[in-house]
mmCIF file of C-alpha atoms in Angstrom:
data_model
loop_
_atom_site.group_PDB
_atom_site.id
_atom_site.type_symbol
_atom_site.label_atom_id
_atom_site.label_comp_id
_atom_site.label_asym_id
_atom_site.label_seq_id
_atom_site.Cartn_x
_atom_site.Cartn_y
_atom_site.Cartn_z
ATOM 1 C CA MET A 1 34.640 -23.689 24.160
ATOM 2 C CA LYS A 2 33.444 -25.055 20.873
ATOM 3 C CA ILE A 3 35.298 -23.906 17.785
ATOM 4 C CA PRO A 4 33.035 -21.521 15.750
ATOM 5 C CA LEU A 5 33.584 -23.570 12.619
ATOM 6 C CA ALA A 6 30.767 -21.941 10.622
ATOM 7 C CA TRP A 7 32.010 -18.406 11.302
ATOM 8 C CA LEU A 8 35.658 -19.269 10.603
ATOM 9 C CA GLN A 9 34.824 -20.860 7.273
ATOM 10 C CA LEU A 10 32.758 -17.886 6.158
ATOM 11 C CA THR A 11 35.379 -15.312 7.121
ATOM 12 C CA ARG A 12 38.295 -17.252 5.645
ATOM 13 C CA GLU A 13 37.450 -15.986 2.145
ATOM 14 C CA LYS A 14 36.462 -12.385 2.871
ATOM 15 C CA MET A 15 35.821 -11.431 -0.733
ATOM 16 C CA ARG A 16 33.518 -14.411 -1.159
ATOM 17 C CA LEU A 17 31.715 -13.379 2.036
ATOM 18 C CA LEU A 18 31.236 -9.820 0.768
ATOM 19 C CA VAL A 19 29.881 -11.103 -2.543
ATOM 20 C CA ALA A 20 27.468 -13.374 -0.687
ATOM 21 C CA LEU A 21 26.250 -10.541 1.550
ATOM 22 C CA ALA A 22 25.808 -8.278 -1.471
ATOM 23 C CA GLY A 23 23.729 -10.952 -3.197
ATOM 24 C CA ILE A 24 21.539 -11.546 -0.142
ATOM 25 C CA GLY A 25 21.169 -7.804 0.387
ATOM 26 C CA PHE A 26 20.069 -7.409 -3.243
ATOM 27 C CA ALA A 27 17.476 -10.162 -2.834
ATOM 28 C CA ASP A 28 16.217 -8.503 0.371
ATOM 29 C CA ILE A 29 15.993 -5.094 -1.318
ATOM 30 C CA LEU A 30 13.988 -6.642 -4.154
ATOM 31 C CA MET A 31 11.565 -8.232 -1.688
ATOM 32 C CA PHE A 32 11.340 -5.042 0.394
ATOM 33 C CA MET A 33 10.523 -2.917 -2.654
ATOM 34 C CA GLN A 34 7.932 -5.306 -4.051
ATOM 35 C CA LEU A 35 6.181 -5.654 -0.687
ATOM 36 C CA GLY A 36 6.498 -1.909 -0.131
ATOM 37 C CA PHE A 37 4.861 -1.076 -3.465
ATOM 38 C CA ARG A 38 2.111 -3.606 -2.845
ATOM 39 C CA ASP A 39 1.307 -2.281 0.623
ATOM 40 C CA ALA A 40 1.564 1.320 -0.603
ATOM 41 C CA LEU A 41 -0.988 0.438 -3.265
ATOM 42 C CA PHE A 42 -3.408 -0.878 -0.667
ATOM 43 C CA ASP A 43 -2.775 1.908 1.856
ATOM 44 C CA SER A 44 -3.134 4.684 -0.714
ATOM 45 C CA SER A 45 -6.284 3.151 -2.204
ATOM 46 C CA VAL A 46 -8.157 3.555 1.108
ATOM 47 C CA ARG A 47 -6.956 7.043 2.029
ATOM 48 C CA VAL A 48 -10.349 8.513 1.228
ATOM 49 C CA HIS A 49 -12.220 5.705 2.986
ATOM 50 C CA SER A 50 -10.233 6.050 6.199
ATOM 51 C CA ASN A 51 -10.872 9.796 6.363
ATOM 52 C CA LEU A 52 -14.624 9.616 5.817
ATOM 53 C CA ASP A 53 -16.608 10.313 8.971
ATOM 54 C CA GLY A 54 -19.223 7.573 8.953
ATOM 55 C CA ASP A 55 -20.146 4.104 10.152
ATOM 56 C CA ILE A 56 -22.081 2.587 7.228
ATOM 57 C CA PHE A 57 -21.493 3.259 3.528
ATOM 58 C CA LEU A 58 -23.799 2.777 0.563
ATOM 59 C CA VAL A 59 -22.537 2.251 -2.990
ATOM 60 C CA SER A 60 -23.983 0.989 -6.233
ATOM 61 C CA PRO A 61 -23.480 -2.764 -6.825
ATOM 62 C CA GLN A 62 -22.088 -1.830 -10.247
ATOM 63 C CA SER A 63 -19.210 0.106 -8.643
ATOM 64 C CA THR A 64 -15.818 -1.584 -8.667
ATOM 65 C CA THR A 65 -13.543 0.905 -6.915
ATOM 66 C CA LEU A 66 -13.749 4.428 -5.530
ATOM 67 C CA THR A 67 -12.241 5.853 -8.718
ATOM 68 C CA ALA A 68 -14.775 3.996 -10.897
ATOM 69 C CA MET A 69 -18.070 4.546 -9.128
ATOM 70 C CA LYS A 70 -21.576 4.166 -10.494
ATOM 71 C CA SER A 71 -24.253 6.512 -9.190
ATOM 72 C CA PHE A 72 -27.507 5.636 -7.431
ATOM 73 C CA PRO A 73 -30.553 7.633 -6.240
ATOM 74 C CA GLN A 74 -30.116 9.589 -3.036
ATOM 75 C CA ARG A 75 -33.521 8.464 -1.777
ATOM 76 C CA ARG A 76 -32.060 5.068 -0.903
ATOM 77 C CA LEU A 77 -29.713 6.837 1.506
ATOM 78 C CA TYR A 78 -32.594 8.770 3.105
ATOM 79 C CA GLN A 79 -34.475 5.503 3.669
ATOM 80 C CA THR A 80 -31.812 4.472 6.168
ATOM 81 C CA LEU A 81 -33.034 7.231 8.499
ATOM 82 C CA ALA A 82 -35.956 4.949 9.357
ATOM 83 C CA PHE A 83 -33.662 2.532 11.206
ATOM 84 C CA GLU A 84 -33.176 2.905 14.924
ATOM 85 C CA GLY A 85 -29.682 4.118 15.796
ATOM 86 C CA VAL A 86 -29.136 6.198 12.641
ATOM 87 C CA GLU A 87 -28.143 9.758 13.521
ATOM 88 C CA SER A 88 -27.563 11.384 10.105
ATOM 89 C CA VAL A 89 -26.873 10.695 6.435
ATOM 90 C CA LYS A 90 -24.454 12.437 4.060
ATOM 91 C CA PRO A 91 -24.352 12.131 0.255
ATOM 92 C CA VAL A 92 -20.982 12.290 -1.543
ATOM 93 C CA TYR A 93 -20.267 12.991 -5.216
ATOM 94 C CA LEU A 94 -17.122 11.663 -6.943
ATOM 95 C CA ASP A 95 -15.717 12.083 -10.441
ATOM 96 C CA PHE A 96 -12.628 12.914 -12.488
ATOM 97 C CA ALA A 97 -12.135 16.240 -14.255
ATOM 98 C CA LEU A 98 -9.321 17.851 -16.222
ATOM 99 C CA TRP A 99 -7.228 20.156 -14.051
ATOM 100 C CA LYS A 100 -5.282 22.884 -15.832
ATOM 101 C CA ASN A 101 -1.835 23.538 -14.371
ATOM 102 C CA PRO A 102 -1.913 27.245 -13.348
ATOM 103 C CA VAL A 103 1.720 27.707 -14.469
ATOM 104 C CA ASP A 104 2.284 25.834 -17.733
ATOM 105 C CA ARG A 105 -1.436 25.341 -18.610
ATOM 106 C CA SER A 106 -1.031 21.602 -19.186
ATOM 107 C CA THR A 107 -3.989 19.411 -18.238
ATOM 108 C CA ARG A 108 -4.166 16.379 -16.007
ATOM 109 C CA GLY A 109 -7.052 14.335 -14.613
ATOM 110 C CA ILE A 110 -7.790 15.157 -10.972
ATOM 111 C CA PHE A 111 -10.171 13.417 -8.563
ATOM 112 C CA VAL A 112 -13.039 15.645 -7.435
ATOM 113 C CA LEU A 113 -14.802 14.901 -4.137
ATOM 114 C CA ALA A 114 -17.884 16.901 -3.226
ATOM 115 C CA PHE A 115 -20.411 17.023 -0.392
ATOM 116 C CA ASN A 116 -22.704 19.398 1.442
ATOM 117 C CA PRO A 117 -20.421 21.752 3.441
ATOM 118 C CA ASP A 118 -22.917 21.662 6.315
ATOM 119 C CA ASP A 119 -22.195 17.931 6.733
ATOM 120 C CA SER A 120 -19.163 16.650 8.595
ATOM 121 C CA VAL A 121 -17.834 14.300 5.932
ATOM 122 C CA PHE A 122 -14.042 14.490 6.153
ATOM 123 C CA ASN A 123 -12.184 14.663 9.463
ATOM 124 C CA LEU A 124 -9.028 16.122 7.919
ATOM 125 C CA PRO A 125 -7.721 19.315 9.622
ATOM 126 C CA GLY A 126 -7.381 21.302 6.404
ATOM 127 C CA VAL A 127 -10.941 20.470 5.402
ATOM 128 C CA VAL A 128 -12.486 21.346 8.770
ATOM 129 C CA ASP A 129 -10.624 24.670 8.956
ATOM 130 C CA ASN A 130 -11.620 25.772 5.439
ATOM 131 C CA ILE A 131 -15.082 24.257 5.133
ATOM 132 C CA ASN A 132 -16.771 27.663 4.788
ATOM 133 C CA GLN A 133 -14.608 28.505 1.766
ATOM 134 C CA ILE A 134 -16.197 25.874 -0.469
ATOM 135 C CA LYS A 135 -19.655 27.279 0.279
ATOM 136 C CA LEU A 136 -18.720 30.069 -2.109
ATOM 137 C CA THR A 137 -19.274 29.670 -5.835
ATOM 138 C CA ASP A 138 -16.434 27.975 -7.778
ATOM 139 C CA LYS A 139 -14.127 27.624 -4.759
ATOM 140 C CA VAL A 140 -12.159 24.437 -4.072
ATOM 141 C CA LEU A 141 -9.701 22.996 -1.587
ATOM 142 C CA PHE A 142 -6.538 21.496 -3.080
ATOM 143 C CA ASP A 143 -4.700 18.409 -1.816
ATOM 144 C CA ALA A 144 -1.194 19.664 -1.035
ATOM 145 C CA ALA A 145 0.091 16.069 -1.233
ATOM 146 C CA SER A 146 -0.918 15.717 -4.899
ATOM 147 C CA ARG A 147 1.674 14.936 -7.571
ATOM 148 C CA ASP A 148 3.907 17.747 -8.861
ATOM 149 C CA GLU A 149 2.395 17.745 -12.351
ATOM 150 C CA PHE A 150 -0.613 19.704 -11.059
ATOM 151 C CA GLY A 151 1.642 22.700 -10.512
ATOM 152 C CA PRO A 152 3.119 24.504 -7.491
ATOM 153 C CA VAL A 153 -0.341 25.168 -6.082
ATOM 154 C CA ALA A 154 0.539 24.672 -2.422
ATOM 155 C CA GLU A 155 3.685 26.824 -2.689
ATOM 156 C CA LYS A 156 1.868 29.692 -4.394
ATOM 157 C CA PHE A 157 -1.040 29.539 -1.955
ATOM 158 C CA ASN A 158 1.253 29.479 1.104
ATOM 159 C CA GLN A 159 3.050 32.535 -0.280
ATOM 160 C CA GLY A 160 -0.220 34.432 -0.290
ATOM 161 C CA GLU A 161 -0.721 34.347 -4.052
ATOM 162 C CA SER A 162 -4.146 33.846 -5.574
ATOM 163 C CA VAL A 163 -4.389 30.485 -7.359
ATOM 164 C CA THR A 164 -6.985 30.456 -10.119
ATOM 165 C CA THR A 165 -7.258 27.750 -12.743
ATOM 166 C CA GLU A 166 -9.784 25.614 -14.617
ATOM 167 C CA VAL A 167 -11.386 22.333 -13.628
ATOM 168 C CA GLY A 168 -13.456 20.631 -16.278
ATOM 169 C CA GLY A 169 -13.357 23.807 -18.329
ATOM 170 C CA ARG A 170 -14.807 25.869 -15.466
ATOM 171 C CA ARG A 171 -12.806 28.636 -13.795
ATOM 172 C CA VAL A 172 -12.216 27.938 -10.089
ATOM 173 C CA GLU A 173 -10.140 29.389 -7.285
ATOM 174 C CA VAL A 174 -8.187 27.475 -4.645
ATOM 175 C CA ARG A 175 -9.225 28.788 -1.233
ATOM 176 C CA GLY A 176 -7.537 26.275 1.066
ATOM 177 C CA LEU A 177 -5.236 23.284 1.379
ATOM 178 C CA PHE A 178 -5.557 19.853 2.944
ATOM 179 C CA GLU A 179 -3.382 16.741 2.844
ATOM 180 C CA MET A 180 -4.577 13.301 1.850
ATOM 181 C CA GLY A 181 -2.131 12.121 -0.803
ATOM 182 C CA ALA A 182 -2.080 10.479 -4.212
ATOM 183 C CA SER A 183 -2.988 6.881 -4.919
ATOM 184 C CA PHE A 184 -2.623 4.433 -7.804
ATOM 185 C CA GLY A 185 -6.087 5.485 -8.948
ATOM 186 C CA ALA A 186 -5.753 9.263 -8.556
ATOM 187 C CA ASN A 187 -2.641 11.434 -8.731
ATOM 188 C CA GLY A 188 -4.326 14.407 -7.097
ATOM 189 C CA ASN A 189 -7.511 15.469 -5.287
ATOM 190 C CA ILE A 190 -9.675 18.515 -4.766
ATOM 191 C CA LEU A 191 -12.668 19.021 -2.478
ATOM 192 C CA THR A 192 -15.632 21.276 -3.132
ATOM 193 C CA SER A 193 -19.323 21.644 -2.353
ATOM 194 C CA ASP A 194 -22.054 19.598 -3.970
ATOM 195 C CA LEU A 195 -23.358 22.712 -5.763
ATOM 196 C CA ASN A 196 -19.927 23.532 -7.165
ATOM 197 C CA PHE A 197 -19.605 19.896 -8.249
ATOM 198 C CA LEU A 198 -22.832 20.142 -10.259
ATOM 199 C CA ARG A 199 -21.505 23.307 -11.900
ATOM 200 C CA MET A 200 -18.308 21.500 -12.928
ATOM 201 C CA PHE A 201 -20.267 18.480 -14.194
ATOM 202 C CA PRO A 202 -23.424 19.847 -15.836
ATOM 203 C CA ASN A 203 -24.413 16.341 -16.968
ATOM 204 C CA ARG A 204 -24.682 15.156 -13.375
ATOM 205 C CA LYS A 205 -28.019 15.541 -11.601
ATOM 206 C CA LYS A 206 -28.579 16.547 -7.993
ATOM 207 C CA GLY A 207 -29.766 13.589 -5.949
ATOM 208 C CA ILE A 208 -27.835 11.033 -8.019
ATOM 209 C CA ILE A 209 -24.903 10.292 -5.711
ATOM 210 C CA ASP A 210 -21.845 8.033 -5.680
ATOM 211 C CA VAL A 211 -21.405 7.225 -1.982
ATOM 212 C CA GLY A 212 -23.885 7.442 0.853
ATOM 213 C CA ILE A 213 -22.557 7.854 4.382
ATOM 214 C CA VAL A 214 -24.607 6.855 7.414
ATOM 215 C CA LYS A 215 -23.573 8.174 10.818
ATOM 216 C CA LEU A 216 -24.882 6.179 13.773
ATOM 217 C CA LYS A 217 -25.627 7.314 17.294
ATOM 218 C CA PRO A 218 -22.826 6.610 19.798
ATOM 219 C CA ALA A 219 -24.697 3.723 21.464
ATOM 220 C CA ALA A 220 -25.761 2.047 18.225
ATOM 221 C CA ASN A 221 -24.390 -1.343 17.182
ATOM 222 C CA VAL A 222 -22.952 -1.074 13.685
ATOM 223 C CA GLU A 223 -23.295 -4.759 12.842
ATOM 224 C CA ALA A 224 -26.905 -4.927 14.024
ATOM 225 C CA VAL A 225 -27.973 -1.837 12.059
ATOM 226 C CA LEU A 226 -26.060 -3.025 9.004
ATOM 227 C CA LYS A 227 -27.780 -6.408 9.149
ATOM 228 C CA GLN A 228 -31.207 -4.744 9.318
ATOM 229 C CA MET A 229 -30.449 -2.577 6.303
ATOM 230 C CA LYS A 230 -29.318 -5.559 4.250
ATOM 231 C CA THR A 231 -32.478 -7.432 5.267
ATOM 232 C CA TYR A 232 -35.147 -4.801 4.738
ATOM 233 C CA LEU A 233 -33.754 -2.472 2.060
ATOM 234 C CA PRO A 234 -33.607 -3.399 -1.649
ATOM 235 C CA ALA A 235 -30.463 -5.040 -3.027
ATOM 236 C CA ASP A 236 -29.970 -2.339 -5.660
ATOM 237 C CA VAL A 237 -27.456 -0.761 -3.259
ATOM 238 C CA ARG A 238 -24.608 -2.405 -1.337
ATOM 239 C CA TYR A 239 -24.171 -1.703 2.369
ATOM 240 C CA PHE A 240 -20.737 -1.762 4.024
ATOM 241 C CA SER A 241 -19.278 -1.108 7.419
ATOM 242 C CA LYS A 242 -16.171 1.042 7.297
ATOM 243 C CA GLN A 243 -13.857 -1.964 7.489
ATOM 244 C CA GLU A 244 -15.845 -3.762 4.801
ATOM 245 C CA PHE A 245 -15.730 -0.645 2.620
ATOM 246 C CA MET A 246 -11.935 -0.538 2.875
ATOM 247 C CA ALA A 247 -11.652 -4.304 2.338
ATOM 248 C CA TRP A 248 -13.862 -3.991 -0.767
ATOM 249 C CA GLU A 249 -11.460 -1.419 -2.219
ATOM 250 C CA LYS A 250 -8.352 -3.455 -1.420
ATOM 251 C CA ASP A 251 -9.907 -6.606 -2.841
ATOM 252 C CA TYR A 252 -10.420 -4.867 -6.180
ATOM 253 C CA TRP A 253 -6.749 -3.944 -6.515
ATOM 254 C CA GLN A 254 -5.645 -7.370 -5.305
ATOM 255 C CA THR A 255 -7.901 -9.595 -7.414
ATOM 256 C CA SER A 256 -9.299 -7.522 -10.282
ATOM 257 C CA THR A 257 -6.058 -5.969 -11.493
ATOM 258 C CA THR A 258 -2.640 -7.378 -12.346
ATOM 259 C CA ILE A 259 -0.885 -5.036 -9.929
ATOM 260 C CA GLY A 260 -1.264 -7.210 -6.827
ATOM 261 C CA PHE A 261 -0.111 -10.293 -8.746
ATOM 262 C CA ILE A 262 2.886 -8.488 -10.228
ATOM 263 C CA PHE A 263 4.189 -7.331 -6.845
ATOM 264 C CA SER A 264 3.618 -10.764 -5.291
ATOM 265 C CA LEU A 265 5.466 -12.356 -8.206
ATOM 266 C CA GLY A 266 8.314 -9.856 -7.776
ATOM 267 C CA THR A 267 8.628 -10.851 -4.121
ATOM 268 C CA ALA A 268 8.726 -14.519 -5.074
ATOM 269 C CA MET A 269 11.393 -13.838 -7.698
ATOM 270 C CA GLY A 270 13.539 -12.033 -5.121
ATOM 271 C CA PHE A 271 13.163 -15.046 -2.824
ATOM 272 C CA ILE A 272 14.238 -17.449 -5.569
ATOM 273 C CA VAL A 273 17.180 -15.259 -6.587
ATOM 274 C CA GLY A 274 18.329 -15.257 -2.963
ATOM 275 C CA ILE A 275 18.126 -19.052 -2.779
ATOM 276 C CA VAL A 276 20.279 -19.416 -5.888
ATOM 277 C CA ILE A 277 22.902 -16.936 -4.634
ATOM 278 C CA VAL A 278 23.204 -18.457 -1.168
ATOM 279 C CA TYR A 279 23.235 -21.980 -2.585
ATOM 280 C CA GLN A 280 26.155 -21.157 -4.871
ATOM 281 C CA ILE A 281 28.123 -19.658 -1.982
ATOM 282 C CA LEU A 282 27.460 -22.562 0.397
ATOM 283 C CA TYR A 283 27.996 -25.202 -2.271
ATOM 284 C CA THR A 284 31.364 -23.669 -3.175
ATOM 285 C CA ASP A 285 32.311 -23.511 0.496
ATOM 286 C CA VAL A 286 31.414 -27.179 1.041
ATOM 287 C CA SER A 287 33.310 -28.217 -2.093
ATOM 288 C CA ASP A 288 36.436 -26.281 -1.054
ATOM 289 C CA HIS A 289 36.476 -27.910 2.379
ATOM 290 C CA LEU A 290 35.344 -31.365 1.326
ATOM 291 C CA ALA A 291 38.605 -32.978 2.423
ATOM 292 C CA GLU A 292 38.374 -31.392 5.875
ATOM 293 C CA TYR A 293 34.761 -32.490 6.194
ATOM 294 C CA ALA A 294 35.745 -36.019 5.105
ATOM 295 C CA THR A 295 38.409 -36.133 7.812
ATOM 296 C CA LEU A 296 35.836 -35.193 10.454
ATOM 297 C CA LYS A 297 33.458 -37.746 8.995
ATOM 298 C CA ALA A 298 36.156 -40.449 9.225
ATOM 299 C CA MET A 299 36.722 -39.442 12.864
ATOM 300 C CA GLY A 300 33.106 -40.304 13.634
ATOM 301 C CA TYR A 301 31.207 -37.049 13.210
ATOM 302 C CA LYS A 302 27.661 -37.686 12.027
ATOM 303 C CA ASP A 303 25.901 -36.036 9.096
ATOM 304 C CA ILE A 304 23.756 -34.051 11.525
ATOM 305 C CA TYR A 305 26.883 -32.214 12.723
ATOM 306 C CA PHE A 306 27.724 -31.052 9.199
ATOM 307 C CA LEU A 307 24.105 -30.111 8.587
ATOM 308 C CA ILE A 308 24.175 -27.913 11.688
ATOM 309 C CA VAL A 309 27.421 -26.247 10.558
ATOM 310 C CA VAL A 310 26.019 -25.438 7.127
ATOM 311 C CA PHE A 311 22.767 -24.174 8.641
ATOM 312 C CA GLN A 312 24.782 -21.960 10.976
ATOM 313 C CA GLU A 313 26.591 -20.516 7.963
ATOM 314 C CA ALA A 314 23.252 -19.956 6.246
ATOM 315 C CA LEU A 315 21.761 -18.106 9.228
ATOM 316 C CA ILE A 316 24.888 -15.969 9.641
ATOM 317 C CA LEU A 317 24.685 -15.015 5.975
ATOM 318 C CA ALA A 318 20.958 -14.283 6.367
ATOM 319 C CA ILE A 319 21.428 -11.869 9.269
ATOM 320 C CA LEU A 320 24.546 -10.150 7.912
ATOM 321 C CA GLY A 321 22.986 -9.737 4.468
ATOM 322 C CA TYR A 322 19.628 -8.592 5.844
ATOM 323 C CA LEU A 323 20.977 -5.612 7.811
ATOM 324 C CA PRO A 324 22.428 -3.614 4.877
ATOM 325 C CA GLY A 325 19.517 -4.674 2.678
ATOM 326 C CA CYS A 326 17.041 -3.257 5.209
ATOM 327 C CA ALA A 327 19.033 -0.018 5.542
ATOM 328 C CA VAL A 328 19.147 0.510 1.768
ATOM 329 C CA ALA A 329 15.428 -0.303 1.492
ATOM 330 C CA ILE A 330 14.577 2.401 4.038
ATOM 331 C CA GLY A 331 16.480 4.931 1.941
ATOM 332 C CA LEU A 332 14.711 3.791 -1.227
ATOM 333 C CA TYR A 333 11.362 4.018 0.565
ATOM 334 C CA ASN A 334 12.009 7.655 1.438
ATOM 335 C CA LEU A 335 13.136 8.372 -2.125
ATOM 336 C CA THR A 336 10.023 6.740 -3.578
ATOM 337 C CA LYS A 337 7.731 8.491 -1.095
ATOM 338 C CA ASN A 338 9.118 11.907 -2.029
ATOM 339 C CA ALA A 339 8.917 11.171 -5.751
ATOM 340 C CA THR A 340 5.444 9.594 -5.907
ATOM 341 C CA SER A 341 3.611 10.740 -2.726
ATOM 342 C CA LEU A 342 2.813 7.091 -2.024
ATOM 343 C CA PRO A 343 2.878 5.932 1.630
ATOM 344 C CA MET A 344 6.152 4.007 1.363
ATOM 345 C CA ILE A 345 7.292 3.511 4.951
ATOM 346 C CA MET A 346 9.128 0.697 6.680
ATOM 347 C CA THR A 347 6.847 -1.152 9.067
ATOM 348 C CA LEU A 348 7.785 -3.638 11.763
ATOM 349 C CA ALA A 349 5.534 -6.266 10.182
ATOM 350 C CA ARG A 350 7.222 -5.929 6.779
ATOM 351 C CA ALA A 351 10.725 -5.890 8.275
ATOM 352 C CA THR A 352 9.902 -9.057 10.225
ATOM 353 C CA THR A 353 8.367 -10.721 7.171
ATOM 354 C CA VAL A 354 11.445 -10.113 5.019
ATOM 355 C CA LEU A 355 13.751 -11.270 7.841
ATOM 356 C CA ILE A 356 11.823 -14.530 8.128
ATOM 357 C CA LEU A 357 11.852 -14.959 4.336
ATOM 358 C CA THR A 358 15.613 -14.345 4.324
ATOM 359 C CA MET A 359 16.218 -16.942 7.020
ATOM 360 C CA VAL A 360 14.023 -19.473 5.220
ATOM 361 C CA MET A 361 15.749 -18.621 1.940
ATOM 362 C CA CYS A 362 19.196 -19.261 3.394
ATOM 363 C CA SER A 363 18.057 -22.386 5.257
ATOM 364 C CA VAL A 364 16.654 -23.912 2.077
ATOM 365 C CA SER A 365 19.918 -23.142 0.268
ATOM 366 C CA GLY A 366 21.880 -24.741 3.094
ATOM 367 C CA ALA A 367 19.734 -27.882 3.007
ATOM 368 C CA ILE A 368 20.353 -28.246 -0.735
ATOM 369 C CA ALA A 369 24.078 -27.540 -0.483
ATOM 370 C CA VAL A 370 24.694 -30.051 2.313
ATOM 371 C CA ARG A 371 23.441 -32.930 0.165
ATOM 372 C CA LYS A 372 26.847 -33.085 -1.562
ATOM 373 C CA LEU A 373 28.533 -33.550 1.796
ATOM 374 C CA SER A 374 26.066 -36.170 3.020
ATOM 375 C CA ALA A 375 26.705 -38.314 -0.066
ATOM 376 C CA ALA A 376 30.488 -38.030 0.211
ATOM 377 C CA ASP A 377 32.436 -41.150 1.246
ATOM 378 C CA PRO A 378 35.747 -40.454 3.045
ATOM 379 C CA ALA A 379 37.335 -43.446 1.286
ATOM 380 C CA ASP A 380 36.491 -41.990 -2.129
ATOM 381 C CA ILE A 381 37.810 -38.556 -1.202
ATOM 382 C CA PHE A 382 41.181 -39.868 -0.026
#
């Protein structure tokens, strides 16, 4: 059997090995958190989009993101009924209003989503079960997954207490709960009817909407109908499929804000930090055993043999450092999810991505560290 030279050299100095694993684990945690925040940003930004019951979506070309929409006339939405395959249309109103905490009376901006209760707009269980409640004047449904600063609304409601507060200076009552969750654009959400929305926002006019939803018949081809709308309807409104609507939202956060760049840069910095840490460990190991390596070199071992040994050490460090880093990251994900209501969960794709980055990181460090050994002359060493 071949002597496991790489493993023996790593385990000879156990304290050095532990320091190396701690450094790699730290670099992995940094990459996990940056990628986790980035993906949570994208996932949370399309929570509303993914729960809308529709096939084609109309928005103003001046709109940049769902939390910064520009309105357009509802008649453009009704014009889509002329296309073959269209089953129904549903207007949606969106805006921010000041929510007054029912306990401490502090105010916080909350995202208000409104629609005709007779339309099937959201396919969330809490919305479907309580849809009749928002038909009443000044009644709303509260997102139980909103941030804590909006008050213990869900707890009080579940205990049977009446929850009455103010939204936009208008007195409203919470008559049901649903769960959608906060995002980087909105810390909390409420749903109500289009008539209640116009009462909360007296400056808004009926028929001037923010999103138009088109529901197609089961046999209709989404791409074909979408192409016809883009061809025959005016360009004063943008037309999206559901996937395009979600991609439009994600693209805004990725390219039009610094957030996507910051998290990508943080991942790159974690990668570079890992390279430096592993390089220092491997370089020190090679330097400490330079005489032994020179003896093997004088015996006829080629440089490729030493390169393989160092790469083996690098991969061992990568795997051993990755495991605790991944475990700690999962714990931090749960902590962050509970504290921020963001969808921070460990996915197989992200775990695989960080593992590959870790292996590349350690391999690059090994390739740099082995250069000292390749240039060494046994005659000079002895």
